[in-house]
Coordinates of C-alpha atoms in Angstrom, one line a residue:
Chain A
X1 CA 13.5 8.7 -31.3
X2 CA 13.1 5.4 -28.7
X3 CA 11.7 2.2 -29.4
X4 CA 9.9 1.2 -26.3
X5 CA 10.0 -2.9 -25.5
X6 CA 8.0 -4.1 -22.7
X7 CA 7.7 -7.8 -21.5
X8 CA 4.4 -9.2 -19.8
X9 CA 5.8 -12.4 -19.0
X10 CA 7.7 -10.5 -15.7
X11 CA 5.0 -7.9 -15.4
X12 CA 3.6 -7.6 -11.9
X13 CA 0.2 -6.1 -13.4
X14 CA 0.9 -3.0 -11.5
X15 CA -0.8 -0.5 -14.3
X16 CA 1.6 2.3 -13.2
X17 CA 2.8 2.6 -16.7
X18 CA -0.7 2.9 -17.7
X19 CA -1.6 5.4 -15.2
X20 CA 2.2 7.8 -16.2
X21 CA 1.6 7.2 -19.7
X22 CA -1.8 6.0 -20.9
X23 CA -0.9 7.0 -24.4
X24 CA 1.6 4.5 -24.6
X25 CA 0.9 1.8 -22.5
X26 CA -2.3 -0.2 -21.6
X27 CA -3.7 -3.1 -19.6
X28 CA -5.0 -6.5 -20.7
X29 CA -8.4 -7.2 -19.7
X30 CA -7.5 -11.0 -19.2
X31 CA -4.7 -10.5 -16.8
X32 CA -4.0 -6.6 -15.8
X33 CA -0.7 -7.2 -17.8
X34 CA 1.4 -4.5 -20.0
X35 CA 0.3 -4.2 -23.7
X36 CA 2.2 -1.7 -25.6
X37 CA -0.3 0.5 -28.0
X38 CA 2.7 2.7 -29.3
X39 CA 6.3 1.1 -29.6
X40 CA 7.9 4.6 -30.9
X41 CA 6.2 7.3 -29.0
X42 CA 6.1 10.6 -30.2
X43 CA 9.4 13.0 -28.8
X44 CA 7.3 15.1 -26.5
X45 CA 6.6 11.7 -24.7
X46 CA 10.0 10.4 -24.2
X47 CA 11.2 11.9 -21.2
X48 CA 7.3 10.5 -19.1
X49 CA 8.2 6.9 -20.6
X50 CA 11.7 7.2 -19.5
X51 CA 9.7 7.8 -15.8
X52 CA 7.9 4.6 -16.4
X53 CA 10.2 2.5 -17.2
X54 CA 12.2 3.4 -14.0
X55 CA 9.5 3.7 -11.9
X56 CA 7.9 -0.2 -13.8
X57 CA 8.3 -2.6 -10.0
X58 CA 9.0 -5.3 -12.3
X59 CA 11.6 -4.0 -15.2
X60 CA 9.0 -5.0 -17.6
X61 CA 9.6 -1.6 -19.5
X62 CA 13.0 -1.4 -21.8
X63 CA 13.5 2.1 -23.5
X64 CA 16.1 1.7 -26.6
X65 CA 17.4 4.5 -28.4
X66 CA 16.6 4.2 -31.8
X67 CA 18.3 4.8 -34.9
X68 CA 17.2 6.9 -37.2
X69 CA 17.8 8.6 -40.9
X70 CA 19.4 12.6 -40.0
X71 CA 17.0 14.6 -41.3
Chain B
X1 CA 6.5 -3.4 25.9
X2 CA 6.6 -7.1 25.3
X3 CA 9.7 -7.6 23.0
X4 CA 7.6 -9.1 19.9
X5 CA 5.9 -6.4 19.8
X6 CA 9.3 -4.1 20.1
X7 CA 10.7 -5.8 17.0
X8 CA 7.6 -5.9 14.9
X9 CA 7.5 -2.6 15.3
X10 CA 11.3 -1.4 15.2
X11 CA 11.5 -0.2 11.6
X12 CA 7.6 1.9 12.3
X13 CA 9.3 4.6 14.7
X14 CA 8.0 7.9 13.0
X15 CA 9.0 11.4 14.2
X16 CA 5.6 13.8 12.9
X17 CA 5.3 12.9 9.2
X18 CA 9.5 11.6 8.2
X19 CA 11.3 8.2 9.8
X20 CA 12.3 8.7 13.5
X21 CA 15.5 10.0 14.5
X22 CA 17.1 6.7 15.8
X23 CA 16.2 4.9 12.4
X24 CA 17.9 8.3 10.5
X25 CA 20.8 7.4 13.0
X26 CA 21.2 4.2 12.3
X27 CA 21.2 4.8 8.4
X28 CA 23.9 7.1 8.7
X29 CA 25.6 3.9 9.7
X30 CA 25.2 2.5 6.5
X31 CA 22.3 1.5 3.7
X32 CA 22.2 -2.0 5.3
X33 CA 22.5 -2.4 9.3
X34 CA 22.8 -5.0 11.3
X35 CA 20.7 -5.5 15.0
X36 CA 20.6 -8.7 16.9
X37 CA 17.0 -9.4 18.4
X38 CA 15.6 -12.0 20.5
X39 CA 12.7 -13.5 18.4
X40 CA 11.0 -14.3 21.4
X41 CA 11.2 -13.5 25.2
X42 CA 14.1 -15.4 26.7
X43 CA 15.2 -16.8 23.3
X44 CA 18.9 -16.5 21.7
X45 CA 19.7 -13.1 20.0
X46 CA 18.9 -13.5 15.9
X47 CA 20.7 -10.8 13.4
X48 CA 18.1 -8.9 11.6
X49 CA 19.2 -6.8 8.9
X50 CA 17.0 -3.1 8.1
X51 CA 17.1 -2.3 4.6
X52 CA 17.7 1.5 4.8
X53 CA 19.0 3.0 1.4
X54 CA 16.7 2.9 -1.3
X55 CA 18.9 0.8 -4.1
X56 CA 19.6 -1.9 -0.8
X57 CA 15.5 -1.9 -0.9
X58 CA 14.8 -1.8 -4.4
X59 CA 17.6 -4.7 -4.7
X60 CA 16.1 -6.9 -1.5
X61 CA 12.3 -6.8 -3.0
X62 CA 13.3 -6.6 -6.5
X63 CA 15.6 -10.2 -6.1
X64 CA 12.3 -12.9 -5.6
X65 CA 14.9 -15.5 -6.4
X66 CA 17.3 -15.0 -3.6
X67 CA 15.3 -13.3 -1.2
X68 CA 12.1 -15.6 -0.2
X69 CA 8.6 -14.4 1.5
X70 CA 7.4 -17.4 3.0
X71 CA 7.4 -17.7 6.8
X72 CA 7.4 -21.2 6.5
X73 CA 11.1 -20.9 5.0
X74 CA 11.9 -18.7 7.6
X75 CA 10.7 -20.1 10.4
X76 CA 12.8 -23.8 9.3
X77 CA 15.8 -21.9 8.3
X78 CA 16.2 -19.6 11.1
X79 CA 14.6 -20.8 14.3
X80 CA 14.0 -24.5 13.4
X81 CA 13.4 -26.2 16.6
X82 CA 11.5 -23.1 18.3
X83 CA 8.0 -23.1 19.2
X84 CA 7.6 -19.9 17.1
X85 CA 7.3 -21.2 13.9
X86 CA 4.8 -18.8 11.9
X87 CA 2.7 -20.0 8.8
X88 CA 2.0 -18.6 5.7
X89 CA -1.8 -17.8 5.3
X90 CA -3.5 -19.4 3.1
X91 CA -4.3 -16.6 0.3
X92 CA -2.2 -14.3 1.4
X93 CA -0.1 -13.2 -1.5
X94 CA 2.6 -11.4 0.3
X95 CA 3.4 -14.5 2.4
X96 CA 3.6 -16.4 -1.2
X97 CA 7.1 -17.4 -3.4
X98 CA 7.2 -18.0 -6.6
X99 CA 5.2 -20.2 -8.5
X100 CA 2.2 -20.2 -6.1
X101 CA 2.5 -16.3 -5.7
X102 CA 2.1 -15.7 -9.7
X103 CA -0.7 -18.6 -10.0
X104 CA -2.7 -16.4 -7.5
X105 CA -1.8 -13.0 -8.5
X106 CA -3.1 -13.6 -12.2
X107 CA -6.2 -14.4 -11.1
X108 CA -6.4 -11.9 -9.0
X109 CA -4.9 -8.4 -11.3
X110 CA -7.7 -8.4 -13.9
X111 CA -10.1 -6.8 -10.9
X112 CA -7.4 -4.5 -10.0
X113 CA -6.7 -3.2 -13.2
X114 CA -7.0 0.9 -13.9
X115 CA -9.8 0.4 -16.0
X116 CA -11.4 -1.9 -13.3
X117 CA -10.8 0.4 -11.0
X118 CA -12.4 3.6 -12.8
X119 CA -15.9 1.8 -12.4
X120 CA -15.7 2.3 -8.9
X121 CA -14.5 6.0 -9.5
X122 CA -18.3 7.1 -9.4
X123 CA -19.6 5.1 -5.8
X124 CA -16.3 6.5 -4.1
X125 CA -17.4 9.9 -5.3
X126 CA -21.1 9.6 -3.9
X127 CA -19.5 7.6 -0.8
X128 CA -17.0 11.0 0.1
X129 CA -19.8 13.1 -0.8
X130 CA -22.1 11.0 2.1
X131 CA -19.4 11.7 4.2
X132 CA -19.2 15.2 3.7
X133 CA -23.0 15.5 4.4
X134 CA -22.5 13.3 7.4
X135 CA -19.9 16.1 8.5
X136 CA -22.1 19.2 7.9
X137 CA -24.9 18.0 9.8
X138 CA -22.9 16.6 12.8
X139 CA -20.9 20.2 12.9
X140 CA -17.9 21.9 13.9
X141 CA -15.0 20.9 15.0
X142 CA -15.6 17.1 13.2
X143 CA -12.3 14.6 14.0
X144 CA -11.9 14.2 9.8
X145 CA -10.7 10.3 10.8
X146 CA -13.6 9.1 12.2
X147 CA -16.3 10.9 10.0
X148 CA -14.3 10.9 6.5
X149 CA -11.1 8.7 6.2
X150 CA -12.0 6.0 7.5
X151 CA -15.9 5.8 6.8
X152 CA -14.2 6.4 2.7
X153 CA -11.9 3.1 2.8
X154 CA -14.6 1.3 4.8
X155 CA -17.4 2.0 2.5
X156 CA -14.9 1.3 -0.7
X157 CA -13.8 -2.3 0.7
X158 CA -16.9 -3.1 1.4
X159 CA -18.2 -2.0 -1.9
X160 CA -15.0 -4.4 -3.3
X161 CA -16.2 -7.2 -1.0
X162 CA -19.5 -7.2 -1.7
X163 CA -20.5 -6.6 1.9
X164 CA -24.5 -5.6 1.9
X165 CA -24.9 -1.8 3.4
X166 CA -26.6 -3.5 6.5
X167 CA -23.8 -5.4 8.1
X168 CA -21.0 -2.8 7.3
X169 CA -20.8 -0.5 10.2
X170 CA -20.6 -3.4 12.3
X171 CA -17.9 -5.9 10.1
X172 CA -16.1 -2.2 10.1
X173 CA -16.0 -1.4 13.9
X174 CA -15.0 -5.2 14.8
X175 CA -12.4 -5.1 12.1
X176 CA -11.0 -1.9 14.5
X177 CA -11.9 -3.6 17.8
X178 CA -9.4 -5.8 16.6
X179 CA -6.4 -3.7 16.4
X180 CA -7.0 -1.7 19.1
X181 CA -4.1 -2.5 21.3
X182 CA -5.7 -1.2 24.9
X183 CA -8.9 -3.1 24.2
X184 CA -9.0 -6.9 26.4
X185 CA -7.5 -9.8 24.5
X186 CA -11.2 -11.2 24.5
X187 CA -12.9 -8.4 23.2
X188 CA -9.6 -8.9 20.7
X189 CA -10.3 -12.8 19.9
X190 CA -14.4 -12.3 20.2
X191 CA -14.1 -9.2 17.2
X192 CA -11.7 -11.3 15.6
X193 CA -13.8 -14.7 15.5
X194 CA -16.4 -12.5 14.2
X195 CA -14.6 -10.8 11.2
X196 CA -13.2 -14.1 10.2
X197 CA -16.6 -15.9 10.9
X198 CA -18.6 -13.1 8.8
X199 CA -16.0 -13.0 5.9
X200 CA -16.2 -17.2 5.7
X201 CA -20.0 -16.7 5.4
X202 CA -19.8 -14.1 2.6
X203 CA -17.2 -16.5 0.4
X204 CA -20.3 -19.4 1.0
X205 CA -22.4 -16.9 -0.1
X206 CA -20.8 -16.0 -3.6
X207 CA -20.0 -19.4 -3.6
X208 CA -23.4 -20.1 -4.6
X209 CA -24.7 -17.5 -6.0
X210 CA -22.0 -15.2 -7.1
X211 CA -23.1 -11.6 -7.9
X212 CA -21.4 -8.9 -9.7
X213 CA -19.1 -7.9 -7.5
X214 CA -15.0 -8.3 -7.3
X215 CA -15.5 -12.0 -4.9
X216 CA -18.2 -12.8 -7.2
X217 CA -16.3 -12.4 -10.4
X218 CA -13.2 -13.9 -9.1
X219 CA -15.4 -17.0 -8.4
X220 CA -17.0 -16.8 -11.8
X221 CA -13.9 -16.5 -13.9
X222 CA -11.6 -18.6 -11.3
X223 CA -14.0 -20.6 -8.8
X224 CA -12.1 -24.3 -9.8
X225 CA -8.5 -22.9 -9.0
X226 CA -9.5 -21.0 -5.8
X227 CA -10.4 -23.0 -2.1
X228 CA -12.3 -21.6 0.3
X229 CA -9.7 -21.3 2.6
X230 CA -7.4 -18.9 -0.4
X231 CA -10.9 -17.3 -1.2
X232 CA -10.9 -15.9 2.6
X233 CA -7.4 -15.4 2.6
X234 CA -7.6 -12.9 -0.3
X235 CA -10.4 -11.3 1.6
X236 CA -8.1 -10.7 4.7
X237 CA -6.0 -9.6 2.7
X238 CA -7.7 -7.1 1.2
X239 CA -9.2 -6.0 4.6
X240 CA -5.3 -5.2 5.7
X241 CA -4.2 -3.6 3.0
X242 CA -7.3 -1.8 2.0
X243 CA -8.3 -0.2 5.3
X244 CA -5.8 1.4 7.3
X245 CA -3.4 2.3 4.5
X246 CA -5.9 4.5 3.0
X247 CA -7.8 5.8 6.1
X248 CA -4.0 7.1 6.9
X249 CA -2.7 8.2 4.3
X250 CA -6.2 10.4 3.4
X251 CA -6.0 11.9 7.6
X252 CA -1.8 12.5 7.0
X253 CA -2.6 13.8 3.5
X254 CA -5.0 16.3 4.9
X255 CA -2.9 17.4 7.9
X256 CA 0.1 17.5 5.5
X257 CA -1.3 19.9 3.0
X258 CA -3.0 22.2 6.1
X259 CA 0.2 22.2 7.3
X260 CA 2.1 23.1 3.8
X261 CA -0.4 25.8 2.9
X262 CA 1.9 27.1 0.2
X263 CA 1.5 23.3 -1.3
X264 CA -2.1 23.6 -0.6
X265 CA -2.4 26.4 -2.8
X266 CA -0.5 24.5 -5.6
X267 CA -3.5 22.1 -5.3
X268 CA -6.1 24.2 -5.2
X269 CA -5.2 26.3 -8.5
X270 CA -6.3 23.6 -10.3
X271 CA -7.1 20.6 -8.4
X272 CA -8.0 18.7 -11.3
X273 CA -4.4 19.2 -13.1
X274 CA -2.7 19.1 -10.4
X275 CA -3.9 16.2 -8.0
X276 CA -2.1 13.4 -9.1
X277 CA 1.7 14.9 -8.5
X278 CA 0.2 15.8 -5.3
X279 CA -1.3 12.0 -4.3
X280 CA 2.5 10.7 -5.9
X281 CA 4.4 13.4 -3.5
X282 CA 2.0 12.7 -0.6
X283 CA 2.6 9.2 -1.1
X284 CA 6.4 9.6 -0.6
X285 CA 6.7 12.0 1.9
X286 CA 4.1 10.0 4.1
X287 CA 5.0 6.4 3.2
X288 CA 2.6 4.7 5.6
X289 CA 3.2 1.1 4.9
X290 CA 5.9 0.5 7.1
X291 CA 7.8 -2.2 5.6
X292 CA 7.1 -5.3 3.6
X293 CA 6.8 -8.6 4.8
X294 CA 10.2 -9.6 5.6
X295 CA 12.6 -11.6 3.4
X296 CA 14.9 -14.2 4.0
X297 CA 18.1 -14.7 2.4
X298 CA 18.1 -18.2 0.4
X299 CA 21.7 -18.0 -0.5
X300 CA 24.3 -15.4 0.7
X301 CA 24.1 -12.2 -1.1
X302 CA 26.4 -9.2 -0.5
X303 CA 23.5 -6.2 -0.2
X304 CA 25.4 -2.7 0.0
X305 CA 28.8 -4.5 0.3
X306 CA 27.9 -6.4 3.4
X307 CA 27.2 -10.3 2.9
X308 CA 23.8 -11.6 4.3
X309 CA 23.7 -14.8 5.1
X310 CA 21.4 -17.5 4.0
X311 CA 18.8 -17.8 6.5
X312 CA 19.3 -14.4 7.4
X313 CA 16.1 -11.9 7.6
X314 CA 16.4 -8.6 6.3
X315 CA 13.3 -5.7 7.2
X316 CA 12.8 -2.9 4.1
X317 CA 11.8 0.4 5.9
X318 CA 10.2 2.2 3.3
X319 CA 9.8 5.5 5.0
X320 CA 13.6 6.1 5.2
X321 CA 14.2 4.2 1.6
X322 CA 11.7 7.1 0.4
X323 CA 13.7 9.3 1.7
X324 CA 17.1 8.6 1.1
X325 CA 19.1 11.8 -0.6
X326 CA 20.4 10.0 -3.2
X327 CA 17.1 10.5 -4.8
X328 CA 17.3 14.1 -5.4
X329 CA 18.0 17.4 -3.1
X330 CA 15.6 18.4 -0.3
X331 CA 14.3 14.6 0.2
X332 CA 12.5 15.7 3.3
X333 CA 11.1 18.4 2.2
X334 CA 6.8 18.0 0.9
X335 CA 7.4 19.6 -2.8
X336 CA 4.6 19.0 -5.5
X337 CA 6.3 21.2 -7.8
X338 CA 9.7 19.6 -8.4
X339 CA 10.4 16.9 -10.8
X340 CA 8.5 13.9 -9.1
X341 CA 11.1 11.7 -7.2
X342 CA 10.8 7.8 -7.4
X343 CA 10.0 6.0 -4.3
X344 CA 8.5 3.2 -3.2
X345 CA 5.7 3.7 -1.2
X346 CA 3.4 0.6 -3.0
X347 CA 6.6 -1.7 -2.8
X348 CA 8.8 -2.9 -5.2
X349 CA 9.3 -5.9 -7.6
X350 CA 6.5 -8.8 -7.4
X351 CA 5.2 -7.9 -4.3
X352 CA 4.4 -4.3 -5.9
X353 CA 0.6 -3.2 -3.9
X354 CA -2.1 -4.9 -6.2
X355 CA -4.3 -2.1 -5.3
X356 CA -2.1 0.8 -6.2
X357 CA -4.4 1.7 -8.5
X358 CA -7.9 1.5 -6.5
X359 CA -5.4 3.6 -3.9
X360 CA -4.3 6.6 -5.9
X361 CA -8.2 6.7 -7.1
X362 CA -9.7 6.8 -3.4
X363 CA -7.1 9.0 -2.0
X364 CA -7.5 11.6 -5.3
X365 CA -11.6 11.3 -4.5
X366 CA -11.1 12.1 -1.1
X367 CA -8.6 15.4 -1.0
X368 CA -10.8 17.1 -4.3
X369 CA -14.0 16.0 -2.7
X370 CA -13.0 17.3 1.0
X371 CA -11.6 20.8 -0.7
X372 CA -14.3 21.4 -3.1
X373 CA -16.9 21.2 -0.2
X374 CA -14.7 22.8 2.5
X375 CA -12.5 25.3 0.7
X376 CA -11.5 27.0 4.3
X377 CA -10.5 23.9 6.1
X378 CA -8.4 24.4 8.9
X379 CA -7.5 22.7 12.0
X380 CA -9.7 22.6 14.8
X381 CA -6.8 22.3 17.7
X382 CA -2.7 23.1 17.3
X383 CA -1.0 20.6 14.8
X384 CA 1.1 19.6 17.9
X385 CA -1.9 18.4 19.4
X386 CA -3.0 16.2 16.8
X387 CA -2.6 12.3 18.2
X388 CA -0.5 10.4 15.7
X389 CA -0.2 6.6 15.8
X390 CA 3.0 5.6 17.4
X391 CA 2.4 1.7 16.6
X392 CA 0.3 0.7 14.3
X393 CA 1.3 -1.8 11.2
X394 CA -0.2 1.3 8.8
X395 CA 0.9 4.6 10.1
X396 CA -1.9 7.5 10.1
X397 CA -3.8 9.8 12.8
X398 CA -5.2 8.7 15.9
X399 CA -8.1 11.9 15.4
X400 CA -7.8 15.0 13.2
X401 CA -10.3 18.0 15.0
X402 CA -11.1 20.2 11.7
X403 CA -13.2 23.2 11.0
X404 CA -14.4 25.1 8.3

């Protein structure tokens, strides 16, 4: 599991992360900046967010490993 | 060649789609290199720094704090005292630092954003399908530059703009009368005066009686925070980055993936599915912005373990930072099917292309739209016969002959 952070103040409204991952990242309408619509995206999604944090131009995308209950 | 010219253009040296072979040399020297240039005919030798590897570019646009865009900066920290002392335009966010570049671009993103940009999805569709038309009628062999690539990204700024259908073919051919290098300097400065003339009458024109379009809703949402003089500054702007870009990279895209039929056919097994790796490969292996406005040091920083100077410029090439092996095997190789490679073909950091989107968009309209009407496309003349533009601030095609 990750926990996906993302900070709008620093984000250069680019929308790539949007465009790589739309089911985990979105736009604002007021300012083109990064809203997050799922902070703990399913597995099968991991490695494409990974992509988007690397590719974000401003490092407004932070991917933390999260801790979780073995199961 | 006048030496201005021979520096602006320095870091633009391609050899067919990849980086020349003197910039390849000179990055074997290092990810950072040093040149001295005379900024001016006569004047004292300058070191200029190129930007090669693709960390030392990612570092150099990613750092706004030490490395600053204005020209102002530049020209008082560099050549103080010289005659050539560039300004900033007014409006023009890559000439911007911050705070002034982030109290712009915010007004600015919310037209650019993807969700923005899908509502123009459907008049680029019926534009390249105009195009296409255009093509069929006119015949065999068609130059696919002059009748589709860059009617596509005229017809799509415009539509941005809110130029009215009526004065578009001309604001479009002055707009090129402009940068065409063998044309007389005052044919140059006439199709210049008009461009800037028409664009100042369109902001008057929203101005006071706004409309629906991306000017008009700028003016609605913003018009207090905006001058007339930043208004027409984002408008040239967008005229430079929204042309030539695109009409090259849709006339290098094309010739790229006649050329890479094996890629082609990747493509064309499901264009739909397959499209936007394609567009993101193309994108890399054809980087045709250049390199960024350049930077200026405003302390010393060591970049790839050499210290810059304050004061110093440094020039990002992006074709050979898009390149650079350390991003994965075969770099120079056009590959849709491996894992995608990073690059930085819309820039980096603040700076990053405000239009990336409204790019990927027009250039995934035009490739489907251009297949699906003309699934035999081939080249009308050898691909070593095909003019290429040797210096040119966006790189692309001087004329593509096609058939089908």
């Amino acid at each position: 599991m990750v926990e996906v952070r993302v900070d709008p103040e620093i984000c250069a409204a680019s929308g790539m992360c949007k465009l790589l991952v739309p089911a985990v990242f979105d736009q604002s309408e007021e300012d083109g900046t990064v809203r997050l619509t799922d902070p703990a995206p399913p597995a099968e999604l991991e490695a494409k967010v990974r992509t988007a944090a690397l590719r974000c131009p401003a490092g407004a995308i932070a991917v933390h490993e999260m801790e979780t209950d073995a199961s | 060649m006048p030496e201005e010219t021979q520096h602006q253009f320095d870091h633009a040296r391609r050899a067919g789609f990849g980086p020349s072979d003197d910039i390849r040399q000179q990055r074997a020297q290092g990810a950072l290199v040093k040149e001295e240039v005379a900024p001016a005919p006569g004047a004292a030798p300058e070191p200029i720094w190129m930007a090669l590897g693709y960390e030392a570019v990612r570092q150099v646009m990613g750092d706004h704090v030490r490395f600053s865009n204005q020209r102002r900066f530049r020209a008082q920290a560099v050549r103080g005292g010289s005659k050539h002392r560039p300004q900033e335009m007014s409006g023009h966010l890559m000439d911007y630092d911050q705070p002034e570049h982030t109290r712009l671009r915010k007004m600015l993103t919310p037209e650019f954003t993807v969700r923005r940009i899908q509502r123009l999805k459907p008049v680029t569709e019926q534009i390249a399908e105009r195009c296409l038309d255009a093509m069929e009628r006119n015949g065999q062999p068609a130059d696919l530059v002059d009748l589709y690539a860059s009617p596509i990204s005229g017809a799509v700024l415009c539509e941005l703009l809110g130029v009215p259908r009526d004065d578009r073919r001309e604001f479009l051919v002055k707009h090129q009368w402009q940068l065409e290098q063998d044309r007389s300097r005052k044919d140059r400065a006439a199709a210049q005066a008009y461009t800037s003339g028409y664009l100042r009458a369109l902001v008057k024109r929203q101005r006071k009686d706004p409309d629906e379009g991306f000017i008009g809703q700028l003016i609605r949402d913003h018009g207090d925070n905006f001058d007339d003089e930043e208004l027409l500054g984002i408008c040239g702007l967008m005229v430079l980055a929204g042309l030539d870009n695109v009409t090259g990279m849709i006339s290098l895209g094309v010739l790229a993936l006649l050329e890479h039929p094996d890629q082609l056919a990747i493509l064309l097994a499901d264009p739909e599915k397959n499209v936007d790796r394609v567009v993101d490969e193309l994108l890399r292996f054809l980087s045709v912005a250049h390199a960024p406005t350049p930077r200026t040091a405003v302390e010393d920083v060591v970049v790839a373990g050499q210290l810059v100077k304050a004061g110093e410029e440094i020039v990002c090439s992006i074709p050979m930072a898009n390149r650079d092996p350390a991003l994965g095997p075969d770099v120079d190789r056009f590959d849709v099917e491996r894992d995608p490679l990073p690059h930085i073909a819309f820039g980096h950091g603040i700076h990053h292309c405000i239009g990336a989107a409204l790019g990927r968009m027009e250039l995934r309209t035009a490739y489907l739209a251009l297949w699906r009407r003309f699934p035999d496309l081939r080249l009308a003349v050898p691909a070593a016969d095909v003019p290429h533009k040797t210096n040119s601030i966006a790189y692309g095609l001087e004329r593509l002959p096609v058939a089908w």
